[in-house]
mmCIF file of N, CA and C in Angstrom:
data_model
loop_
_atom_site.group_PDB
_atom_site.id
_atom_site.type_symbol
_atom_site.label_atom_id
_atom_site.label_comp_id
_atom_site.label_asym_id
_atom_site.label_seq_id
_atom_site.Cartn_x
_atom_site.Cartn_y
_atom_site.Cartn_z
ATOM 1 N N UNK A 153 -17.078 -10.487 26.827
ATOM 2 C CA UNK A 153 -16.612 -11.313 25.735
ATOM 3 C C UNK A 153 -15.914 -12.532 26.340
ATOM 4 N N UNK A 154 -16.189 -13.686 25.807
ATOM 5 C CA UNK A 154 -15.588 -14.902 26.351
ATOM 6 C C UNK A 154 -14.150 -15.043 25.874
ATOM 7 N N UNK A 155 -13.394 -15.858 26.600
ATOM 8 C CA UNK A 155 -11.993 -16.062 26.250
ATOM 9 C C UNK A 155 -11.867 -16.729 24.878
ATOM 10 N N UNK A 156 -12.820 -17.568 24.557
ATOM 11 C CA UNK A 156 -12.795 -18.237 23.252
ATOM 12 C C UNK A 156 -12.935 -17.229 22.110
ATOM 13 N N UNK A 157 -13.819 -16.260 22.264
ATOM 14 C CA UNK A 157 -14.006 -15.215 21.250
ATOM 15 C C UNK A 157 -12.774 -14.320 21.171
ATOM 16 N N UNK A 158 -12.212 -13.967 22.344
ATOM 17 C CA UNK A 158 -11.003 -13.137 22.344
ATOM 18 C C UNK A 158 -9.843 -13.850 21.665
ATOM 19 N N UNK A 159 -9.709 -15.142 21.891
ATOM 20 C CA UNK A 159 -8.625 -15.896 21.246
ATOM 21 C C UNK A 159 -8.818 -15.937 19.730
ATOM 22 N N UNK A 160 -10.041 -16.092 19.292
ATOM 23 C CA UNK A 160 -10.322 -16.105 17.851
ATOM 24 C C UNK A 160 -9.985 -14.756 17.222
ATOM 25 N N UNK A 161 -10.505 -13.683 17.833
ATOM 26 C CA UNK A 161 -10.230 -12.341 17.303
ATOM 27 C C UNK A 161 -8.745 -11.987 17.411
ATOM 28 N N UNK A 162 -8.113 -12.391 18.504
ATOM 29 C CA UNK A 162 -6.691 -12.134 18.685
ATOM 30 C C UNK A 162 -5.849 -12.860 17.649
ATOM 31 N N UNK A 163 -6.224 -14.081 17.314
ATOM 32 C CA UNK A 163 -5.490 -14.825 16.286
ATOM 33 C C UNK A 163 -5.597 -14.122 14.940
ATOM 34 N N UNK A 164 -6.780 -13.617 14.631
ATOM 35 C CA UNK A 164 -6.957 -12.876 13.374
ATOM 36 C C UNK A 164 -6.112 -11.603 13.391
ATOM 37 N N UNK A 165 -6.116 -10.895 14.527
ATOM 38 C CA UNK A 165 -5.316 -9.672 14.624
ATOM 39 C C UNK A 165 -3.822 -9.966 14.502
ATOM 40 N N UNK A 166 -3.361 -11.075 15.094
ATOM 41 C CA UNK A 166 -1.945 -11.428 14.998
ATOM 42 C C UNK A 166 -1.546 -11.792 13.566
ATOM 43 N N UNK A 167 -2.419 -12.478 12.872
ATOM 44 C CA UNK A 167 -2.138 -12.810 11.467
ATOM 45 C C UNK A 167 -2.071 -11.535 10.632
ATOM 46 N N UNK A 168 -3.017 -10.629 10.853
ATOM 47 C CA UNK A 168 -2.993 -9.356 10.130
ATOM 48 C C UNK A 168 -1.747 -8.540 10.478
ATOM 49 N N UNK A 169 -1.384 -8.499 11.750
ATOM 50 C CA UNK A 169 -0.190 -7.778 12.174
ATOM 51 C C UNK A 169 1.054 -8.340 11.499
ATOM 52 N N UNK A 170 1.204 -9.650 11.505
ATOM 53 C CA UNK A 170 2.383 -10.267 10.897
ATOM 54 C C UNK A 170 2.431 -10.002 9.401
ATOM 55 N N UNK A 171 1.287 -10.040 8.736
ATOM 56 C CA UNK A 171 1.240 -9.801 7.297
ATOM 57 C C UNK A 171 1.608 -8.358 6.964
ATOM 58 N N UNK A 172 0.971 -7.420 7.635
ATOM 59 C CA UNK A 172 1.241 -6.004 7.374
ATOM 60 C C UNK A 172 2.682 -5.665 7.755
ATOM 61 N N UNK A 173 3.145 -6.177 8.887
ATOM 62 C CA UNK A 173 4.504 -5.888 9.343
ATOM 63 C C UNK A 173 5.533 -6.393 8.330
ATOM 64 N N UNK A 174 5.339 -7.605 7.826
ATOM 65 C CA UNK A 174 6.311 -8.151 6.875
ATOM 66 C C UNK A 174 6.281 -7.401 5.547
ATOM 67 N N UNK A 175 5.100 -7.031 5.083
ATOM 68 C CA UNK A 175 5.016 -6.281 3.825
ATOM 69 C C UNK A 175 5.656 -4.900 3.960
ATOM 70 N N UNK A 176 5.406 -4.231 5.083
ATOM 71 C CA UNK A 176 6.047 -2.932 5.306
ATOM 72 C C UNK A 176 7.558 -3.077 5.456
ATOM 73 N N UNK A 177 7.975 -4.124 6.135
ATOM 74 C CA UNK A 177 9.408 -4.368 6.300
ATOM 75 C C UNK A 177 10.100 -4.610 4.973
ATOM 76 N N UNK A 178 9.467 -5.364 4.091
ATOM 77 C CA UNK A 178 10.053 -5.611 2.775
ATOM 78 C C UNK A 178 10.063 -4.344 1.932
ATOM 79 N N UNK A 179 9.023 -3.549 2.038
ATOM 80 C CA UNK A 179 8.964 -2.312 1.252
ATOM 81 C C UNK A 179 10.038 -1.325 1.711
ATOM 82 N N UNK A 180 10.189 -1.187 3.028
ATOM 83 C CA UNK A 180 11.194 -0.260 3.536
ATOM 84 C C UNK A 180 12.617 -0.749 3.277
ATOM 85 N N UNK A 181 12.798 -2.060 3.152
ATOM 86 C CA UNK A 181 14.126 -2.607 2.882
ATOM 87 C C UNK A 181 14.626 -2.226 1.492
ATOM 88 N N UNK A 182 13.750 -1.772 0.630
ATOM 89 C CA UNK A 182 14.147 -1.390 -0.724
ATOM 90 C C UNK A 182 14.694 0.021 -0.804
ATOM 91 N N UNK A 183 14.681 0.743 0.303
ATOM 92 C CA UNK A 183 15.248 2.096 0.293
ATOM 93 C C UNK A 183 16.731 1.997 -0.055
ATOM 94 N N UNK A 184 17.231 2.911 -0.872
ATOM 95 C CA UNK A 184 18.631 2.823 -1.304
ATOM 96 C C UNK A 184 19.637 2.788 -0.161
ATOM 97 N N UNK A 185 19.366 3.488 0.925
ATOM 98 C CA UNK A 185 20.300 3.500 2.044
ATOM 99 C C UNK A 185 20.486 2.095 2.606
ATOM 100 N N UNK A 186 19.396 1.356 2.743
ATOM 101 C CA UNK A 186 19.452 0.007 3.295
ATOM 102 C C UNK A 186 19.896 -0.996 2.233
ATOM 103 N N UNK A 187 19.383 -0.868 1.024
ATOM 104 C CA UNK A 187 19.652 -1.838 -0.029
ATOM 105 C C UNK A 187 21.118 -1.851 -0.459
ATOM 106 N N UNK A 188 21.842 -0.769 -0.269
ATOM 107 C CA UNK A 188 23.220 -0.689 -0.743
ATOM 108 C C UNK A 188 24.253 -1.093 0.303
ATOM 109 N N UNK A 189 23.844 -1.429 1.487
ATOM 110 C CA UNK A 189 24.783 -1.772 2.553
ATOM 111 C C UNK A 189 24.435 -3.141 3.133
ATOM 112 N N UNK A 190 25.376 -4.069 3.039
ATOM 113 C CA UNK A 190 25.147 -5.412 3.575
ATOM 114 C C UNK A 190 24.987 -5.431 5.079
ATOM 115 N N UNK A 191 25.845 -4.680 5.783
ATOM 116 C CA UNK A 191 25.745 -4.632 7.237
ATOM 117 C C UNK A 191 24.447 -3.992 7.694
ATOM 118 N N UNK A 192 24.059 -2.928 7.029
ATOM 119 C CA UNK A 192 22.816 -2.252 7.394
ATOM 120 C C UNK A 192 21.608 -3.145 7.114
ATOM 121 N N UNK A 193 21.680 -3.922 6.042
ATOM 122 C CA UNK A 193 20.606 -4.872 5.758
ATOM 123 C C UNK A 193 20.492 -5.910 6.866
ATOM 124 N N UNK A 194 21.624 -6.431 7.305
ATOM 125 C CA UNK A 194 21.607 -7.447 8.360
ATOM 126 C C UNK A 194 20.992 -6.893 9.639
ATOM 127 N N UNK A 195 21.423 -5.704 10.033
ATOM 128 C CA UNK A 195 20.873 -5.083 11.243
ATOM 129 C C UNK A 195 19.389 -4.781 11.064
ATOM 130 N N UNK A 196 19.027 -4.273 9.898
ATOM 131 C CA UNK A 196 17.628 -3.923 9.624
ATOM 132 C C UNK A 196 16.724 -5.150 9.741
ATOM 133 N N UNK A 197 17.128 -6.254 9.112
ATOM 134 C CA UNK A 197 16.272 -7.437 9.135
ATOM 135 C C UNK A 197 16.177 -8.059 10.529
ATOM 136 N N UNK A 198 17.229 -7.965 11.318
ATOM 137 C CA UNK A 198 17.153 -8.461 12.699
ATOM 138 C C UNK A 198 16.177 -7.604 13.506
ATOM 139 N N UNK A 199 16.312 -6.286 13.388
ATOM 140 C CA UNK A 199 15.432 -5.380 14.145
ATOM 141 C C UNK A 199 13.984 -5.535 13.706
ATOM 142 N N UNK A 200 13.751 -5.572 12.402
ATOM 143 C CA UNK A 200 12.378 -5.704 11.901
ATOM 144 C C UNK A 200 11.820 -7.089 12.224
ATOM 145 N N UNK A 201 12.673 -8.110 12.169
ATOM 146 C CA UNK A 201 12.219 -9.465 12.476
ATOM 147 C C UNK A 201 11.790 -9.640 13.913
ATOM 148 N N UNK A 202 12.463 -8.968 14.818
ATOM 149 C CA UNK A 202 12.117 -9.054 16.235
ATOM 150 C C UNK A 202 11.085 -7.992 16.622
ATOM 151 N N UNK A 203 11.033 -6.908 15.863
ATOM 152 C CA UNK A 203 10.208 -5.757 16.217
ATOM 153 C C UNK A 203 8.717 -6.011 16.255
ATOM 154 N N UNK A 204 8.221 -7.010 15.542
ATOM 155 C CA UNK A 204 6.778 -7.239 15.531
ATOM 156 C C UNK A 204 6.283 -7.767 16.872
ATOM 157 N N UNK A 205 7.193 -8.241 17.710
ATOM 158 C CA UNK A 205 6.791 -8.799 19.004
ATOM 159 C C UNK A 205 6.222 -7.710 19.916
ATOM 160 N N UNK A 206 6.778 -6.506 19.860
ATOM 161 C CA UNK A 206 6.295 -5.432 20.735
ATOM 162 C C UNK A 206 4.827 -5.094 20.511
ATOM 163 N N UNK A 207 4.354 -4.903 19.275
ATOM 164 C CA UNK A 207 2.920 -4.659 19.119
ATOM 165 C C UNK A 207 2.069 -5.919 19.330
ATOM 166 N N UNK A 208 2.676 -7.097 19.256
ATOM 167 C CA UNK A 208 1.908 -8.323 19.456
ATOM 168 C C UNK A 208 1.655 -8.616 20.925
ATOM 169 N N UNK A 209 2.518 -8.137 21.810
ATOM 170 C CA UNK A 209 2.373 -8.442 23.235
ATOM 171 C C UNK A 209 1.046 -7.966 23.828
ATOM 172 N N UNK A 210 0.588 -6.744 23.544
ATOM 173 C CA UNK A 210 -0.724 -6.357 24.095
ATOM 174 C C UNK A 210 -1.871 -7.200 23.542
ATOM 175 N N UNK A 211 -1.756 -7.631 22.302
ATOM 176 C CA UNK A 211 -2.811 -8.473 21.721
ATOM 177 C C UNK A 211 -2.861 -9.803 22.453
ATOM 178 N N UNK A 212 -1.697 -10.407 22.688
ATOM 179 C CA UNK A 212 -1.651 -11.705 23.371
ATOM 180 C C UNK A 212 -2.134 -11.569 24.807
ATOM 181 N N UNK A 213 -1.732 -10.518 25.501
ATOM 182 C CA UNK A 213 -2.193 -10.366 26.879
ATOM 183 C C UNK A 213 -3.701 -10.136 26.938
ATOM 184 N N UNK A 214 -4.255 -9.433 25.947
ATOM 185 C CA UNK A 214 -5.707 -9.257 25.883
ATOM 186 C C UNK A 214 -6.395 -10.589 25.619
ATOM 187 N N UNK A 215 -5.805 -11.397 24.738
ATOM 188 C CA UNK A 215 -6.393 -12.702 24.419
ATOM 189 C C UNK A 215 -6.455 -13.610 25.640
ATOM 190 N N UNK A 216 -5.437 -13.556 26.472
ATOM 191 C CA UNK A 216 -5.322 -14.500 27.590
ATOM 192 C C UNK A 216 -5.953 -13.987 28.881
ATOM 193 N N UNK A 217 -6.536 -12.806 28.841
ATOM 194 C CA UNK A 217 -7.192 -12.260 30.032
ATOM 195 C C UNK A 217 -8.367 -13.169 30.424
ATOM 196 N N UNK A 218 -8.489 -13.513 31.696
ATOM 197 C CA UNK A 218 -9.595 -14.396 32.098
ATOM 198 C C UNK A 218 -10.961 -13.707 31.986
ATOM 199 N N UNK A 219 -11.974 -14.534 31.841
ATOM 200 C CA UNK A 219 -13.350 -14.009 31.815
ATOM 201 C C UNK A 219 -13.687 -13.400 33.164
ATOM 202 N N UNK A 220 -14.516 -12.363 33.121
ATOM 203 C CA UNK A 220 -14.929 -11.716 34.372
ATOM 204 C C UNK A 220 -16.343 -12.113 34.721
#
């Protein structure tokens, strides 16, 4: 697979990841434990906001792998 194709597919995967991650993050934020505590909400949104980077890293490294 060429690097151009991997970048195209990787971009689609990253968009899907960000969309699904944000929707799940918003849905889980409605749990009463999180919704009733301001401090817990702040911590939750920071963790969820940064957390999508971990699953995105393998996608980006796959996208940038040189052609063989």
